[in-house]
Coordinates of C-alpha atoms in Angstrom, one line a residue:
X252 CA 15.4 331.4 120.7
X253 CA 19.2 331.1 119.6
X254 CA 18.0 331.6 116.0
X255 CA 15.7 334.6 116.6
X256 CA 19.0 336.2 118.9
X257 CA 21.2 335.1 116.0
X258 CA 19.1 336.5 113.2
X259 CA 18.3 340.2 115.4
X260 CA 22.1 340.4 115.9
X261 CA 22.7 340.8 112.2
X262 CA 19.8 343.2 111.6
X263 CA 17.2 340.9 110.3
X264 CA 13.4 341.1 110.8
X265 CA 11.5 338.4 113.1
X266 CA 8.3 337.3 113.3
X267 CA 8.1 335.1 116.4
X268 CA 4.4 333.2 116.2
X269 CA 4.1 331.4 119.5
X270 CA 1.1 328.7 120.3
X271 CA 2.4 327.8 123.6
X272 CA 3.8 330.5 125.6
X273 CA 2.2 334.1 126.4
X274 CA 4.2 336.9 124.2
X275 CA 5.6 338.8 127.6
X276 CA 7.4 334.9 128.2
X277 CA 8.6 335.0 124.6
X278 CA 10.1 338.4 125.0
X279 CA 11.7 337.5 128.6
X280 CA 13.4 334.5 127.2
X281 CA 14.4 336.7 123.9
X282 CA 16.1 339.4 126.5
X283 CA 17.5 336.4 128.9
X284 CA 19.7 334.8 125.9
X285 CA 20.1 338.0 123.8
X286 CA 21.7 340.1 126.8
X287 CA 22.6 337.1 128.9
X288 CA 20.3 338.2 131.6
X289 CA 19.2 335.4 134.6
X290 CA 16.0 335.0 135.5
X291 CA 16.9 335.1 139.3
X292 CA 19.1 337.1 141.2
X293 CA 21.8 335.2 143.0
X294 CA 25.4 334.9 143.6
X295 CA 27.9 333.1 141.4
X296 CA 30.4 330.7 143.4
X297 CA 33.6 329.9 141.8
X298 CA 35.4 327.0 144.0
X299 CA 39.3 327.8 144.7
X300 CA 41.8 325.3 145.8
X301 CA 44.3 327.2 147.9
X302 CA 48.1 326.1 147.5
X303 CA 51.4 326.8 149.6
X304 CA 54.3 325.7 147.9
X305 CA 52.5 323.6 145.8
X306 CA 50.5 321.4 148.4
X307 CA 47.0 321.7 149.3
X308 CA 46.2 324.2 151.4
X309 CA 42.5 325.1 151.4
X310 CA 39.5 325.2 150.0
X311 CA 37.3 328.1 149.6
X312 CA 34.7 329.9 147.3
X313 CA 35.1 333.3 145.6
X314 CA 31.9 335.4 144.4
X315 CA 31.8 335.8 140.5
X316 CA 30.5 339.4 139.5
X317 CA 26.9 339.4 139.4
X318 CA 24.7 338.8 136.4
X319 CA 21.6 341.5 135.8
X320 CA 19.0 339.2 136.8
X321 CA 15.1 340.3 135.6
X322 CA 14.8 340.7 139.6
X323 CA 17.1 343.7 139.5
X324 CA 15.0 346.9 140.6
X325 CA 16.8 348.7 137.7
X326 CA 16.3 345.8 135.4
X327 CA 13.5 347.8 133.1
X328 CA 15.8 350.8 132.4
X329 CA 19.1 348.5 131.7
X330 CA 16.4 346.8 129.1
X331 CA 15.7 349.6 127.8
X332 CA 19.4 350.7 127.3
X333 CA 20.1 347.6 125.7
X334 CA 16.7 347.4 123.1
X335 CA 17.8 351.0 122.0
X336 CA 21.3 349.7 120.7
X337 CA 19.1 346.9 119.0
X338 CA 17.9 348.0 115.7
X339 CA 14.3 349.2 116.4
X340 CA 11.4 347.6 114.7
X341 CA 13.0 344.2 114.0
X342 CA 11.3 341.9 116.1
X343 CA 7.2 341.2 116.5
X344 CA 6.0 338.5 118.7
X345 CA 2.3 337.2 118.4
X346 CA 0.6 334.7 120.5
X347 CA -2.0 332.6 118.8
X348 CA -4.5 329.7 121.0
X349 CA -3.0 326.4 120.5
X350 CA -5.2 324.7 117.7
X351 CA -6.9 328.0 116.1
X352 CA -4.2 329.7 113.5
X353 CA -4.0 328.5 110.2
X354 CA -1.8 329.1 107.5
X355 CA -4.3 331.0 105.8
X356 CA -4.5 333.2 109.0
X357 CA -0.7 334.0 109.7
X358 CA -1.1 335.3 105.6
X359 CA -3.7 337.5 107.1
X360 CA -2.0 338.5 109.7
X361 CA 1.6 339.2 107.7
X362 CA -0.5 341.4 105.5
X363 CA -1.9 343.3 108.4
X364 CA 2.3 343.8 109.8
X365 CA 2.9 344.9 106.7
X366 CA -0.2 347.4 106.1
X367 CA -0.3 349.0 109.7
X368 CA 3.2 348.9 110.9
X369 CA 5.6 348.7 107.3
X370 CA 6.4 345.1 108.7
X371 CA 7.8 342.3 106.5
X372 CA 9.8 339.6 107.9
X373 CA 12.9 337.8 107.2
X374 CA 12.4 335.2 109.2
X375 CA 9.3 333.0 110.8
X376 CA 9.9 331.4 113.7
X377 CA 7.0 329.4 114.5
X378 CA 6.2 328.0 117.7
X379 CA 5.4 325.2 117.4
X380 CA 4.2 323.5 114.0
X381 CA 2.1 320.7 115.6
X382 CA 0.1 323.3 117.5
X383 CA -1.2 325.2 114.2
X384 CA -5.1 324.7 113.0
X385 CA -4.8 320.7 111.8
X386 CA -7.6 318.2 111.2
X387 CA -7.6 316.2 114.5
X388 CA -9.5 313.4 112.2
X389 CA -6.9 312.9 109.6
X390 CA -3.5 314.2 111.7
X391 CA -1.3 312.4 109.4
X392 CA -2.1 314.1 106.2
X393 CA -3.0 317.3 107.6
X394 CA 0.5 317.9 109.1
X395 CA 1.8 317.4 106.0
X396 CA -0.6 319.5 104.2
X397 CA 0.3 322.1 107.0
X398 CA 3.7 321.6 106.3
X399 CA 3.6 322.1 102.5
X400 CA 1.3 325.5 102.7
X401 CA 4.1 326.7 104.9
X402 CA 6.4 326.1 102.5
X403 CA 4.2 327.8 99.7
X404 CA 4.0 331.0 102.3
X405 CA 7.8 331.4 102.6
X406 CA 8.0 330.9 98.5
X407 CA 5.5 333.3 97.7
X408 CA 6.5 335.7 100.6
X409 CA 10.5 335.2 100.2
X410 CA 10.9 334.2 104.0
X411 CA 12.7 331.8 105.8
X412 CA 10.4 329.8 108.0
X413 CA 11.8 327.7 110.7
X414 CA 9.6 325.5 113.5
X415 CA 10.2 322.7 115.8
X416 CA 7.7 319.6 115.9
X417 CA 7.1 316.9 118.3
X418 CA 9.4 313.5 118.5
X419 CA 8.1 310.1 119.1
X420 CA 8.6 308.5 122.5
X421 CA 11.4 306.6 122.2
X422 CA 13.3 309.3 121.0
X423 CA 14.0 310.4 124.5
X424 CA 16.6 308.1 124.7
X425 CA 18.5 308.9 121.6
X426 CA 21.5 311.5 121.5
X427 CA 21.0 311.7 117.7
X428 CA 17.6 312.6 116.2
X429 CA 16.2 311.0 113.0
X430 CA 13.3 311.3 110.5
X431 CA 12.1 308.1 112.2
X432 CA 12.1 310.2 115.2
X433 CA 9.5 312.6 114.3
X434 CA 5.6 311.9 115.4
X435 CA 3.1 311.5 113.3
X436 CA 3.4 312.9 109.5
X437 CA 7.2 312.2 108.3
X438 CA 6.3 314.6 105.9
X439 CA 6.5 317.3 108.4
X440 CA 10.3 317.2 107.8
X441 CA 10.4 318.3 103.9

């Protein structure tokens, strides 16, 4: 999400292709980090330690201003507000089923932005690569094949293409990440 934010704030075009979450989640979380917006409303306690000449007086709690929370009954016109000062047409999220889109089919689906609504991309942020179309038989070498025809779709189509992929196990434990801690196809990483 911090990429999609990052890439909207200087004008660019994102396609958002999510296999995991419905497109209305997608666009809450996009709002929630874009115009740091909480999820639920509630009140913001800052602990203060009150002092008399320097001793320890007190302790008590002062209310932080409120954040807009997407409980607010004003929340959808304050949205609104804000998507008008984004630039208009410069984000598209799609939901696909986990295990149906190929790469073949996002092509499809890019030429269709592009014929109906004048919509090419600068950026594909997919959502998650291990839940495109693969070969459940062979996982191995389809994940890399996967990986390489995405490659060939953001060569021919001049677009960055970013996605996250699933980590082994063990990787839980680790504070840094590795190409051994990737599952399945290594090759999912070139």
């Amino acid at each position: 999400l911090s990429l999609a934010k990052e890439s909207l704030r200087i004008g660019k075009r994102v396609l958002f292709v999510t296999c995991e979450m419905t497109e209305s989640a997608v666009m809450h979380r996009v709002m929630q980090t874009t115009f740091a917006i909480t999820k639920r409303s509630q009140a913001i306690l800052r602990p203060v330690l009150n002092t008399k000449d320097g001793q320890f007086e007190s302790y008590s709690e002062r209310k932080i201003k409120k954040r807009k929370s997407l409980e607010d009954e004003n929340i959808k016109q304050v949205l609104s507000k804000k998507l008008s000062n984004l630039h208009k047409n410069k984000l598209v999220v799609r939901f696909f089923p986990a295990g149906m889109l190929s790469v073949r089919d996002l092509e499809a689906y890019l030429d269709v932005l592009e014929a109906s609504d004048q919509f090419i991309p600068d950026l594909i942020i997919i959502d998650y690569l291990d839940l495109l179309e693969v070969d459940a038989n062979n996982l191995r070498t389809s994940l890399n094949q996967l990986t390489v025809n995405l490659k060939g779709l953001a060569a021919k189509r001049s677009v960055a293409v970013a996605t996250a992929t699933q980590a082994t196990a063990d990787s839980e434990h680790k504070t840094t990440q590795t190409l051994s801690s990737l599952s399945e196809a290594k090759g999912k990483s070139y």
